[in-house]
mmCIF file of C-alpha atoms and ligand atoms in Angstrom:
data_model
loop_
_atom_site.group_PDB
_atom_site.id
_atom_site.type_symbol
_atom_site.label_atom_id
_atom_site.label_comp_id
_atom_site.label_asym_id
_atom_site.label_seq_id
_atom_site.Cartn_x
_atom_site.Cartn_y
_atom_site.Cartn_z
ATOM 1 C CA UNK A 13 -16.521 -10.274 25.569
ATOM 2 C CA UNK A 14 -13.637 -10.776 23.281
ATOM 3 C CA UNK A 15 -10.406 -11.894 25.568
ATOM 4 C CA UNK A 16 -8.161 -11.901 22.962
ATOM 5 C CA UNK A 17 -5.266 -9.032 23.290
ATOM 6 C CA UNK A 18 -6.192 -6.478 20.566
ATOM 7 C CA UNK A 19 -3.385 -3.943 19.856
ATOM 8 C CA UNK A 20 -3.740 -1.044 17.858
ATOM 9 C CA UNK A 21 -0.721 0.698 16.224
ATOM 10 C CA UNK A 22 -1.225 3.964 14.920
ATOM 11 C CA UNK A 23 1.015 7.066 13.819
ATOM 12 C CA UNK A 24 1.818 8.904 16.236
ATOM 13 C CA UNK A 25 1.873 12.546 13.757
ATOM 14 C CA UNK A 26 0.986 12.760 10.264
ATOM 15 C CA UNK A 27 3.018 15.486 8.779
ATOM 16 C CA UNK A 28 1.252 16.131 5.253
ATOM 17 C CA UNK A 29 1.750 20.203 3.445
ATOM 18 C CA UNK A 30 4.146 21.759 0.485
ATOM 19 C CA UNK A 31 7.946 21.421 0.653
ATOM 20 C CA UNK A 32 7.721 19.938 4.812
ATOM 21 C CA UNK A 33 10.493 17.659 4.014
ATOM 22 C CA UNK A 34 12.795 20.468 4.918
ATOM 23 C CA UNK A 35 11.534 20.980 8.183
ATOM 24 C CA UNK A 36 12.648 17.312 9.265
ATOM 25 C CA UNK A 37 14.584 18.651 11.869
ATOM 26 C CA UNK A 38 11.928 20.426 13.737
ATOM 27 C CA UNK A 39 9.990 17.223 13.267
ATOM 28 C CA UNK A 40 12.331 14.596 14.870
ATOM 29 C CA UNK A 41 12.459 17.315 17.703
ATOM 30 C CA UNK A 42 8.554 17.622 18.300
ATOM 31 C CA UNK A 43 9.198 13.518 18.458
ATOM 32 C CA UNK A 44 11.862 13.727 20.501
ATOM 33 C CA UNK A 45 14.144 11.386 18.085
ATOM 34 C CA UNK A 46 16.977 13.416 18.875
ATOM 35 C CA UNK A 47 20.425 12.548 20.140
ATOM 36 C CA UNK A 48 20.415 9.631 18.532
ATOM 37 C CA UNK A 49 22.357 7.842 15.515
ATOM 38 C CA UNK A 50 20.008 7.916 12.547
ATOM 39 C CA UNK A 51 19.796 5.216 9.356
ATOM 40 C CA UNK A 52 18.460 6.763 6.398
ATOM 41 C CA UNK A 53 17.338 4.065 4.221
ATOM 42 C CA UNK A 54 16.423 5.535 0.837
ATOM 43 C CA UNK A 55 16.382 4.547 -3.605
ATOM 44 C CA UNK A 56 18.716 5.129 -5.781
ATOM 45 C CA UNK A 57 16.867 7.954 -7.145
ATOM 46 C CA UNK A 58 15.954 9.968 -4.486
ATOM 47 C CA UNK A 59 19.095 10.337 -2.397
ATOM 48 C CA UNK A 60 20.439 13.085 -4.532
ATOM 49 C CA UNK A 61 16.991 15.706 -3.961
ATOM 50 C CA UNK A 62 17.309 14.310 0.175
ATOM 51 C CA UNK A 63 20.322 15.388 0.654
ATOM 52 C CA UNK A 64 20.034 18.835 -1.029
ATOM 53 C CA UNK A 65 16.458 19.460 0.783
ATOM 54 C CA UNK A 66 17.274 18.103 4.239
ATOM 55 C CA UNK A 67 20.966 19.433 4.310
ATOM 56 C CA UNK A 68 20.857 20.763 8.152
ATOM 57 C CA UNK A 69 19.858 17.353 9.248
ATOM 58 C CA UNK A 70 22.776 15.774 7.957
ATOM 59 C CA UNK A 71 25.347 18.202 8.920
ATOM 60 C CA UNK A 72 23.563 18.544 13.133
ATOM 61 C CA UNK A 73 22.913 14.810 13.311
ATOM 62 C CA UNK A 74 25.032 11.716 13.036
ATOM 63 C CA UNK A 75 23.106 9.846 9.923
ATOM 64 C CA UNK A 76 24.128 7.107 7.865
ATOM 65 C CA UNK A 77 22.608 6.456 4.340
ATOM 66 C CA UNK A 78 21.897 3.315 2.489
ATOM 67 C CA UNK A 79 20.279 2.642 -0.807
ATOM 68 C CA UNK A 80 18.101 -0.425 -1.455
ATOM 69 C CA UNK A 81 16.737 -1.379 -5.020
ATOM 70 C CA UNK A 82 14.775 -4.267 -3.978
ATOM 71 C CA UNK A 83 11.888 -5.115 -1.023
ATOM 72 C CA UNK A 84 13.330 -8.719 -0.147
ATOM 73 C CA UNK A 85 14.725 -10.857 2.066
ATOM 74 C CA UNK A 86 18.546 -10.240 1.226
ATOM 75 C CA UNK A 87 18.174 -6.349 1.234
ATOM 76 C CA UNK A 88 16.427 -6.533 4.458
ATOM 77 C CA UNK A 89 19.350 -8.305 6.267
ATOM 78 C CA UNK A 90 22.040 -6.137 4.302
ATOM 79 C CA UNK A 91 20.087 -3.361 6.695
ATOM 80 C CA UNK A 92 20.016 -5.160 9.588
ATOM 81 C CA UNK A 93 23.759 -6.052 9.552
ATOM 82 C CA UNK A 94 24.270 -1.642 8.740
ATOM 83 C CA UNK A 95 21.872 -0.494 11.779
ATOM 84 C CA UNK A 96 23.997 -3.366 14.378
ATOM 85 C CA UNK A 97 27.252 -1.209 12.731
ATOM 86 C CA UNK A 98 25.799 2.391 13.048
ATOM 87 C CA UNK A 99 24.143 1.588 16.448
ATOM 88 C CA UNK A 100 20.813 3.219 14.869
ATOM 89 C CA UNK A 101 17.975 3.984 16.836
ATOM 90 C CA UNK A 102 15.869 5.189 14.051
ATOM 91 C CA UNK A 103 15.031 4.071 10.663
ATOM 92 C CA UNK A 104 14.056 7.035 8.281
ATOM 93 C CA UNK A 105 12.551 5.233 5.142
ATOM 94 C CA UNK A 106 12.457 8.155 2.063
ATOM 95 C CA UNK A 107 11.366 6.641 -1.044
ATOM 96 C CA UNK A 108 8.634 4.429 -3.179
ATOM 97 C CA UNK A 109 6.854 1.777 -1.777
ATOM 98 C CA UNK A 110 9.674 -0.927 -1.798
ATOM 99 C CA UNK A 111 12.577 1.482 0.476
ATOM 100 C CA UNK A 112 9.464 1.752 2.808
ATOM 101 C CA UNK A 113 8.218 -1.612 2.980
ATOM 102 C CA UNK A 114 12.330 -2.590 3.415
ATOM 103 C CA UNK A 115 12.839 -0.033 6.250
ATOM 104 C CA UNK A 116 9.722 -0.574 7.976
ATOM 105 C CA UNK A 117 10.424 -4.208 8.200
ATOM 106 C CA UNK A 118 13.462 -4.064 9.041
ATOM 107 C CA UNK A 119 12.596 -1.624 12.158
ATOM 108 C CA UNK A 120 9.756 -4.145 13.305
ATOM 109 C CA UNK A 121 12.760 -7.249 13.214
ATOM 110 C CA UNK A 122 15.458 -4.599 15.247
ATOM 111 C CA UNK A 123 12.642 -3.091 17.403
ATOM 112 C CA UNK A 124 13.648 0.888 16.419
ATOM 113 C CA UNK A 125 11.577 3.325 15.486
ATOM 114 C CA UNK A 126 11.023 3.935 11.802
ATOM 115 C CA UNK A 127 9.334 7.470 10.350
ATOM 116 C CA UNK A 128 7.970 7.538 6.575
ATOM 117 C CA UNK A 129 8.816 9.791 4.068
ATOM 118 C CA UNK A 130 7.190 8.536 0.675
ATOM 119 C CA UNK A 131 7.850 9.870 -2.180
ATOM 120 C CA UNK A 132 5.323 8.303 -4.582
ATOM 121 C CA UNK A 133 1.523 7.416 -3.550
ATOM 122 C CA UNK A 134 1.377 4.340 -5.531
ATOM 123 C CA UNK A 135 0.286 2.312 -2.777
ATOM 124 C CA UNK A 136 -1.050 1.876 1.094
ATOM 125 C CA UNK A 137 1.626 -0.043 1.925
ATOM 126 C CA UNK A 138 3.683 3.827 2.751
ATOM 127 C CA UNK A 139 1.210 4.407 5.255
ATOM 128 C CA UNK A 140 0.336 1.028 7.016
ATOM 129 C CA UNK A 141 2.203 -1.298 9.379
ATOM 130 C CA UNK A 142 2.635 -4.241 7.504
ATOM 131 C CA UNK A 143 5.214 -4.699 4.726
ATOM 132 C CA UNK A 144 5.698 -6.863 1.080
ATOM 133 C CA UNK A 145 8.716 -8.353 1.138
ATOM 134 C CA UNK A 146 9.501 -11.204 -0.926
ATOM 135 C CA UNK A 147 11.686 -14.256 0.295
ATOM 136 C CA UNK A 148 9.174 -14.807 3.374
ATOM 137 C CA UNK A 149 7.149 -17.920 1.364
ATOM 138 C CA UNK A 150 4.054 -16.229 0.126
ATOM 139 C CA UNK A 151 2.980 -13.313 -1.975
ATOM 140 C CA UNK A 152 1.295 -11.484 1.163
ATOM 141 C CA UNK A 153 2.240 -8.415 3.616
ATOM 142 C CA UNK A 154 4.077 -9.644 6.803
ATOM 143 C CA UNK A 155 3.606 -7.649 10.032
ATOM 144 C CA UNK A 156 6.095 -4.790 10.288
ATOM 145 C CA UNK A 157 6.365 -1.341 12.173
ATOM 146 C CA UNK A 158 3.927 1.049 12.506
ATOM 147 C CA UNK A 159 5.452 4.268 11.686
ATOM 148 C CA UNK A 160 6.008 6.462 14.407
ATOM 149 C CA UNK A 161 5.603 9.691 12.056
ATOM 150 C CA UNK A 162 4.546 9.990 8.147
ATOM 151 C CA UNK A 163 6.035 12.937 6.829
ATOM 152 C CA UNK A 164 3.875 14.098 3.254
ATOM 153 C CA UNK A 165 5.394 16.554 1.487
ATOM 154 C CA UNK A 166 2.939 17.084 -1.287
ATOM 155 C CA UNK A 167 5.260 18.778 -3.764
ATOM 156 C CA UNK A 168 7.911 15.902 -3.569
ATOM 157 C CA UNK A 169 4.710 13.412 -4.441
ATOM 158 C CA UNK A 170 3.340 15.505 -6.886
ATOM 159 C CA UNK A 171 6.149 15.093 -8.923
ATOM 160 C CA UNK A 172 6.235 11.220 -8.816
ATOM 161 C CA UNK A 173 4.915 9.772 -12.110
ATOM 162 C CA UNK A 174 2.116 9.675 -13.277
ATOM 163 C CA UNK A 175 1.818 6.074 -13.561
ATOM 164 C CA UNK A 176 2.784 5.453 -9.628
ATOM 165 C CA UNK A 177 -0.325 8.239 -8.784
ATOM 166 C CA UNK A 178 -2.447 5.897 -10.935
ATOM 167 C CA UNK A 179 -1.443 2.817 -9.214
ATOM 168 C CA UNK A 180 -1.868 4.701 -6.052
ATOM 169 C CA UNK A 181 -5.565 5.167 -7.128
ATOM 170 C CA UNK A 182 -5.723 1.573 -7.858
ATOM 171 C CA UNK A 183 -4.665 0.123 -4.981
ATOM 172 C CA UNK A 184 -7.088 2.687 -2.938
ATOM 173 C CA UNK A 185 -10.511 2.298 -4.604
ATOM 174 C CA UNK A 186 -10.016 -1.386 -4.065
ATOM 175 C CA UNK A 187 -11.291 -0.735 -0.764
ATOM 176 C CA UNK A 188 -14.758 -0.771 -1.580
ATOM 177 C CA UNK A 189 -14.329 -4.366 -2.088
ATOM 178 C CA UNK A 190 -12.147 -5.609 0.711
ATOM 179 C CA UNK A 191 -15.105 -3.924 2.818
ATOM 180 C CA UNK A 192 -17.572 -6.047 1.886
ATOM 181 C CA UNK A 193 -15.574 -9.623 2.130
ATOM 182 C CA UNK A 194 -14.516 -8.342 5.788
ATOM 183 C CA UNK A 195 -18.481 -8.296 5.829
ATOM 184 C CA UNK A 196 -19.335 -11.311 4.404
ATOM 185 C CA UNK A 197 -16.206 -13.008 6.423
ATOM 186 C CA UNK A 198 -17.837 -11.741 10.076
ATOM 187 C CA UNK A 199 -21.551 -12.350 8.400
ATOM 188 C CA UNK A 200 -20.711 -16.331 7.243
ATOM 189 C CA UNK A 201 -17.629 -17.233 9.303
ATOM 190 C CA UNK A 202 -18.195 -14.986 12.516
ATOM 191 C CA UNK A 203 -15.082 -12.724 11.969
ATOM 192 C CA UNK A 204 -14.303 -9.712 13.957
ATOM 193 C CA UNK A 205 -15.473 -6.820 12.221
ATOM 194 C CA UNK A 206 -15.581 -3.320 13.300
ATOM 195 C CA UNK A 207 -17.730 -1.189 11.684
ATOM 196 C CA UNK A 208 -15.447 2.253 12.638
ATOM 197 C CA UNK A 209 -12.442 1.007 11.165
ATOM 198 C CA UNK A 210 -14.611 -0.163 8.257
ATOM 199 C CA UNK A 211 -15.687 3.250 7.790
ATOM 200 C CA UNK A 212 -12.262 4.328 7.501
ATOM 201 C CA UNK A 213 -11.403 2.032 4.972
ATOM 202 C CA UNK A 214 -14.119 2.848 2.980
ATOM 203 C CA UNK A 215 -13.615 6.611 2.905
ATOM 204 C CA UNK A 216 -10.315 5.954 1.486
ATOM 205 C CA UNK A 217 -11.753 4.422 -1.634
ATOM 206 C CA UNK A 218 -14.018 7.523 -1.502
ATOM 207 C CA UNK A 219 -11.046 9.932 -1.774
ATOM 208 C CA UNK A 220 -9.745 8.138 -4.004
ATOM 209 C CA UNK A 221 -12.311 8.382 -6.641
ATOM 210 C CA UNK A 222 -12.333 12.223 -5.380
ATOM 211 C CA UNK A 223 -8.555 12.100 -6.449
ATOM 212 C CA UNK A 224 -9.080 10.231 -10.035
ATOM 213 C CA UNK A 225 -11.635 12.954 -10.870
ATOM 214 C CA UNK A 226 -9.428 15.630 -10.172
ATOM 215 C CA UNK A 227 -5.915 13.974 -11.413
ATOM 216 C CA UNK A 228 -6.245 16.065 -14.826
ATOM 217 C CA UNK A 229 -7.691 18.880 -13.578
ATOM 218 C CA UNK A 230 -5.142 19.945 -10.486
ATOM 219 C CA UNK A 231 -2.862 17.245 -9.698
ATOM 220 C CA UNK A 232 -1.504 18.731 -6.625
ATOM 221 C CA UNK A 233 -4.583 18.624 -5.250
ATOM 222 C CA UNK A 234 -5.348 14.953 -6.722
ATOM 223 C CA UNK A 235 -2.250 13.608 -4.897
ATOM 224 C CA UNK A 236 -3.338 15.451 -1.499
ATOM 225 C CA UNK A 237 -6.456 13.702 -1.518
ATOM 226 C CA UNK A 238 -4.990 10.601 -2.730
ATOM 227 C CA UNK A 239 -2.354 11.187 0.377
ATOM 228 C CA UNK A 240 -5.377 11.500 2.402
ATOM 229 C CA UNK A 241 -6.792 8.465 1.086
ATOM 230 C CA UNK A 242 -3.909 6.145 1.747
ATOM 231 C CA UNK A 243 -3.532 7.272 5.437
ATOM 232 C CA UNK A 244 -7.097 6.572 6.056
ATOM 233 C CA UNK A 245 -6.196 3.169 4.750
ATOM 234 C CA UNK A 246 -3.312 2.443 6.822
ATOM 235 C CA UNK A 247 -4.558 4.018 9.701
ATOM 236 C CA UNK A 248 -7.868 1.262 9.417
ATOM 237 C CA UNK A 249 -5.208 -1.609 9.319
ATOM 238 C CA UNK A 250 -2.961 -0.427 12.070
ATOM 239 C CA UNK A 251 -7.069 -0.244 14.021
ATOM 240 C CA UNK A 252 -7.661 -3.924 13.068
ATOM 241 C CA UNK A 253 -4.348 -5.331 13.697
ATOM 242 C CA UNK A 254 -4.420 -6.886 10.119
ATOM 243 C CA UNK A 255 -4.807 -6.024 6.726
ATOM 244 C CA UNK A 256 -8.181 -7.390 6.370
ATOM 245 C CA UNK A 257 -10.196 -3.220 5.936
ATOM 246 C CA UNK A 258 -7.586 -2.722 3.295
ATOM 247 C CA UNK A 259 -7.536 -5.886 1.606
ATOM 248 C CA UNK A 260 -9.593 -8.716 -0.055
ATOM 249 C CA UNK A 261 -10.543 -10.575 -3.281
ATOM 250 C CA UNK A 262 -9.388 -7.896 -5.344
ATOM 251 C CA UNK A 263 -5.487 -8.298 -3.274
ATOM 252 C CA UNK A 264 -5.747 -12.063 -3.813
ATOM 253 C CA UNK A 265 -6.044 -11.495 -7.506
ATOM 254 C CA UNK A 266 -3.714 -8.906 -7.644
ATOM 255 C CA UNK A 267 -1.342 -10.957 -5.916
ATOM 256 C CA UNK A 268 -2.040 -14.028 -8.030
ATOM 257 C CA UNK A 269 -1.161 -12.525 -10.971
ATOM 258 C CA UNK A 270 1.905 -10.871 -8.824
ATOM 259 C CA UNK A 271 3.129 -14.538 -8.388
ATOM 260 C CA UNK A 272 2.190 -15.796 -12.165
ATOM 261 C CA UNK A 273 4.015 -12.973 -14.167
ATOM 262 C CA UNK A 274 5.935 -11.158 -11.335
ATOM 263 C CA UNK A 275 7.313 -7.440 -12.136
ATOM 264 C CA UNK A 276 4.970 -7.314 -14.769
ATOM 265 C CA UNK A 277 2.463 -4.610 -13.519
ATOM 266 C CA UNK A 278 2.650 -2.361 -10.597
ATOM 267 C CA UNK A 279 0.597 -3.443 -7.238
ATOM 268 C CA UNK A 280 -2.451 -0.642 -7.478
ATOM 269 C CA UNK A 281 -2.622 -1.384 -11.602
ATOM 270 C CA UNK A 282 -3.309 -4.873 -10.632
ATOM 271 C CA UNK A 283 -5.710 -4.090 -8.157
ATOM 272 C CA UNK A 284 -7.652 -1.809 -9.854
ATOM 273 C CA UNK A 285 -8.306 -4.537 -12.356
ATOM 274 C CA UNK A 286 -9.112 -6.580 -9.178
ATOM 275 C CA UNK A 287 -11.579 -4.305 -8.015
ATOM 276 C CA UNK A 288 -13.586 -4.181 -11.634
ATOM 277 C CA UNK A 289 -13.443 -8.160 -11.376
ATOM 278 C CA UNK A 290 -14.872 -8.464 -7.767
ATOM 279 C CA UNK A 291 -17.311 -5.470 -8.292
ATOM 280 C CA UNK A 292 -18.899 -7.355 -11.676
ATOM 281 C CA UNK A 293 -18.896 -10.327 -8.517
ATOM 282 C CA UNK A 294 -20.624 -8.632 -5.819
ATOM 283 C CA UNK A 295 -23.091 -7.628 -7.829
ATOM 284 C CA UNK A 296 -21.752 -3.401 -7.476
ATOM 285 C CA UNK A 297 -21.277 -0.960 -10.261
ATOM 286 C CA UNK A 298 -18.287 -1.888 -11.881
ATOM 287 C CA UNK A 299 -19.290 0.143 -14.925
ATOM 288 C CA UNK A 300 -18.811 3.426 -12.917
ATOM 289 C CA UNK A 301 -15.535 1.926 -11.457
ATOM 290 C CA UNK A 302 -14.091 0.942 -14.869
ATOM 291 C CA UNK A 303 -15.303 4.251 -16.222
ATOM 292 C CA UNK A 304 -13.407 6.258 -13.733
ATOM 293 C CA UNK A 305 -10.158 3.925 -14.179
ATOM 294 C CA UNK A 306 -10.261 4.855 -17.771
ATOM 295 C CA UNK A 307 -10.767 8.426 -17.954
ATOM 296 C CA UNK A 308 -7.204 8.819 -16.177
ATOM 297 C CA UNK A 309 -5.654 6.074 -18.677
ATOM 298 C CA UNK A 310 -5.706 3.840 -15.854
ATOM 299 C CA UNK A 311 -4.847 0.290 -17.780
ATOM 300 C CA UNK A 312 -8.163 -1.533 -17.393
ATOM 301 C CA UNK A 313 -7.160 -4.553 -19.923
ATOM 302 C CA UNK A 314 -4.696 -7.436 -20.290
ATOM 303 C CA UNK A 315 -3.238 -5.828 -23.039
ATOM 304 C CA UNK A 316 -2.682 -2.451 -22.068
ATOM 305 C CA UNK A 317 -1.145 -3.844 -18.503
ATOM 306 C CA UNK A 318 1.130 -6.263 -20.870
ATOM 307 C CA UNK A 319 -0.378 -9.400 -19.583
ATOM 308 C CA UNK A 320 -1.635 -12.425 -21.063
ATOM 309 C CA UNK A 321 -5.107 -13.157 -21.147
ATOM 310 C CA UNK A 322 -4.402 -16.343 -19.839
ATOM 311 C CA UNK A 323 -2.890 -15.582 -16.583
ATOM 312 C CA UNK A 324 -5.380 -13.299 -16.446
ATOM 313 C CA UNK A 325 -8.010 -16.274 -16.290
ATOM 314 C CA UNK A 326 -5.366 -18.589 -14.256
ATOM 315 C CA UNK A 327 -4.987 -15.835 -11.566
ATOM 316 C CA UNK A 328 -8.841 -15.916 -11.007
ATOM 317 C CA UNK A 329 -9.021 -19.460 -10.727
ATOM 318 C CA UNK A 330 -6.378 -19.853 -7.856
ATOM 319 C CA UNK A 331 -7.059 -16.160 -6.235
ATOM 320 C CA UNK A 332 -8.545 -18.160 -3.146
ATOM 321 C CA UNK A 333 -5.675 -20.580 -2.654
ATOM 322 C CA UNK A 334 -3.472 -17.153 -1.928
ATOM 323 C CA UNK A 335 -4.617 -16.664 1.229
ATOM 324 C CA UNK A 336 -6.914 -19.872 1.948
ATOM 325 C CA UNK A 337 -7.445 -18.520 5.795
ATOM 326 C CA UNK A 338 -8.992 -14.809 4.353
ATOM 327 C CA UNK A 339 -12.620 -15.312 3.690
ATOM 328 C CA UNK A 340 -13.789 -13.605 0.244
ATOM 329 C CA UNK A 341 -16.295 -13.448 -2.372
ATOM 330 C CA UNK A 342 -14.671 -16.468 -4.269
ATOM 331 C CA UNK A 343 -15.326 -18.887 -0.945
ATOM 332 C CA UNK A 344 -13.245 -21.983 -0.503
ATOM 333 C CA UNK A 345 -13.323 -23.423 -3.794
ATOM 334 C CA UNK A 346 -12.878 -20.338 -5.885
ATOM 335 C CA UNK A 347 -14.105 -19.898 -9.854
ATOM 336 C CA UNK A 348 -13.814 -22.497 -12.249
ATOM 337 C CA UNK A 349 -12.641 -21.630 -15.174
ATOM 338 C CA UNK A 350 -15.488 -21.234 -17.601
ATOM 339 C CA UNK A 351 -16.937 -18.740 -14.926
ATOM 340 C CA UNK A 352 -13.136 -17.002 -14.893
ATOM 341 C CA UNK A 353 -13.401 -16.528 -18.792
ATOM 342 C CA UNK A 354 -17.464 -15.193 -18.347
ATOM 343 C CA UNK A 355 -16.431 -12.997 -15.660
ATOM 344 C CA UNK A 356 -13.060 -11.433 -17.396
ATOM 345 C CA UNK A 357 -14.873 -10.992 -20.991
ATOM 346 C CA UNK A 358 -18.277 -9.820 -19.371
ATOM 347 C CA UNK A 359 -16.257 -6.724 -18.039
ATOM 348 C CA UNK A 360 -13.664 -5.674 -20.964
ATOM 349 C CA UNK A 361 -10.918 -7.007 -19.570
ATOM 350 C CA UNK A 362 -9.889 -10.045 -21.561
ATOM 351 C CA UNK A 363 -11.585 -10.261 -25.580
HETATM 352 ZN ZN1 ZN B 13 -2.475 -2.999 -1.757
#
C-alpha cells in the first residue's frame, strides 16, 4: 500500500454553454463567493468586452481590476502586492493562457480562491492546477491553484483566433504521447500510474482530433469539443497531483525549443510538432497525426513555425536534460544528433 499523502484537486463546477459569462453573478452565488472583495485579473484586450458583459457584477460587488501582459515572476508579485491592498479573497482570472497561469499562481502563493474564465483554448494550462511562469529557474509548470470554478463561455472562445484554437489542438493531441511515457516510466522505473486518470488524458487527445476535424466545418462546435478536451486534461493532472497524464517527450521538446528561441511559436504549435516527433519514436502513426495537423493549416515545419532547422535538431538533442527526473521515450541520455537530423527529416519537419 502506497503511504504517501495523495491529494487530488479538482474543480469544484465546470460552467461551459453560449454567452454564460453574463451569468457570473448567479455563479459566484451557487459558490458562495459572495460578500467578499473580488480581484479581477484580466489582458489588455479583454477588459473592455468584461466589463460590458459582466456589468451587474461590477456595480453589486466590490471588484478591483488589473491587467497583466506577461506570465512571470515580476507580474506575479505586482498581484500579490494589489490583492494585500484590496484585501481580496478571490482571484477571477479572464483571459489567454498567460492572465490565467498569472492569477492562478498567484492564488496558490496568497492561499485565495481563484475561478477561470478563458478566453482562448490554446492550451491546458486554463484548465489545470499548475501554472508557466517564467523567472522560477526552469522552462516547466510550477504547482499552482486548482480552480475552484471554470466558467466556458463558448461564444467568447469561439471568437479567439484561429491560430490560439490551433495551438489549443496542439497542445491537446499531445496527449497520446505523454500517455505512453507515463507507461513506460511506471513499466521501467516503477512510477505510479493510474490507469483512470490515464484514460482521461487520453480522451482529451481523442476530442481533440474530434475538434481538428470539425474546426472548418462548425467551429463553434470545434471549440466546444476542444473545451471539452482541455478539461479532461486538467482534470487528469489535478487526479495525479502532477502533470505527468498531460505531459511528456513531446512537452520536453516543446519546451526546449521554448528555451532556445523563446516567443517564437505558441506552446500547442510547438507541441504538436512534438507529438509528430515522438509518434515517428514510439513507433505510432504519425502520418495520420501530421495529416490531421495539416488539413487545419496547423504549422507542421520549421519554416512555417519561423524556426531554424537547427534548433529544431538542438532542441531534440537536449529534450531529456529539461526535465532529467520525468522518464520518457528519449531515456537518460537522449538522441544524438545524427539520429535528431534522421528523425526530423524522416517526418517533414526539417528538409
Ligand atoms: Zn502543454
Amino acid at each position: 500500500m502506497d503511504s504517501v499523502e495523495h491529494i487530488i484537486g479538482l474543480p469544484m463546477r465546470v460552467y461551459i454553454g453560449h454567452g454564460i459569462v453574463r451569468n457570473l453573478e448567479i455563479y459566484l452565488e451557487q459558490l458562495r463567493a459572495t460578500n467578499c472583495n473580488f480581484l479581477v485579473i484580466t489582458g489588455p484586450h479583454v477588459r473592455s468586452i468584461l466589463e460590458s458583459a459582466v456589468s451587474e457584477f461590477f456595480m453589486k460587488n466590490t471588484v478591483d481590476v488589473i491587467t497583466v501582459e506577461k506570465a512571470d515572476l515580476d507580474e506575479v508579485e505586482k498581484v500579490e502586492e494589489i490583492l494585500k491592498q484590496t484585501s481580496s479573497k478571490v482571484i477571477i482570472g479572464v483571459g489567454g493562457g498567460k492572465v490565467i497561469d498569472v492569477a492562478k499562481y498567484t492564488a496558490y502563493r496568497a492561499n485565495v480562491d481563484f475561478i477561470s474564465v478563458p478566453t482562448s483554448p490554446s492550451h491546458d494550462g486554463i484548465t489545470s492546477p499548475f501554472a508557466s511562469i517564467k523567472g522560477l529557474g526552469r522552462p516547466i509548470s510550477v504547482k499552482a491553484k486548482e480552480p475552484l470554478a471554470i466558467i466556458a463561455d463558448i461564444e467568447v472562445l469561439a471568437k479567439a483566433p484561429s491560430r490560439l484554437i490551433k495551438a489549443g489542438i496542439g497542445d491537446t493531441i499531445g496527449k497520446i504521447i505523454s500517455i505512453r511515457d507515463w507507461q513506460l516510466a511506471h513499466k521501467l522505473r516503477g512510477e505510479y500510474y493510474a490507469s483512470y486518470t490515464a484514460s482521461l488524458a487520453l480522451l482529451s487527445a481523442k476530442h481533440s482530433l474530434s475538434a481538428a476535424k470539425l474546426l472548418n466545418v462548425n467551429r463553434v462546435e470545434a471549440v466546444r469539443i476542444l473545451m471539452e478536451a482541455l478539461i479532461s486534461s486538467g482534470v487528469a493532472m489535478g487526479m495525479a497531483g502532477s502533470s505527468r497524464p498531460a505531459s511528456g517527450s513531446e512537452h520536453l521538446f516543446a519546451h526546449a525549443v521554448e528555451v532556445l528561441e523563446p516567443g517564437t511559436a505558441l506552446h500547442g504549435e510547438l507541441v504538436g510538432i512534438g507529438t509528430i516527433i515522438m509518434s515517428y519514436i514510439h513507433n505510432l502513426n504519425w502520418r495520420k497525426i501530421r495529416r490531421t495537423l495539416s488539413e487545419i493549416d496547423f504549422p507542421v515545419t520549421a519554416k512555417q513555425l519561423g524556426i531554424k532547422e537547427e534548433s529544431f535538431i538542438k532542441a531534440l538533442t537536449i529534450a531529456h536534460t529539461i526535465r532529467p527526473e520525468r522518464f520518457t521515450i528519449l531515456g537518460d541520455k537522449g538522441i544524438t544528433e545524427h539520429a535528431a537530423i534522421n528523425i526530423l527529416k524522416s517526418t517533414g519537419i526539417i528538409q
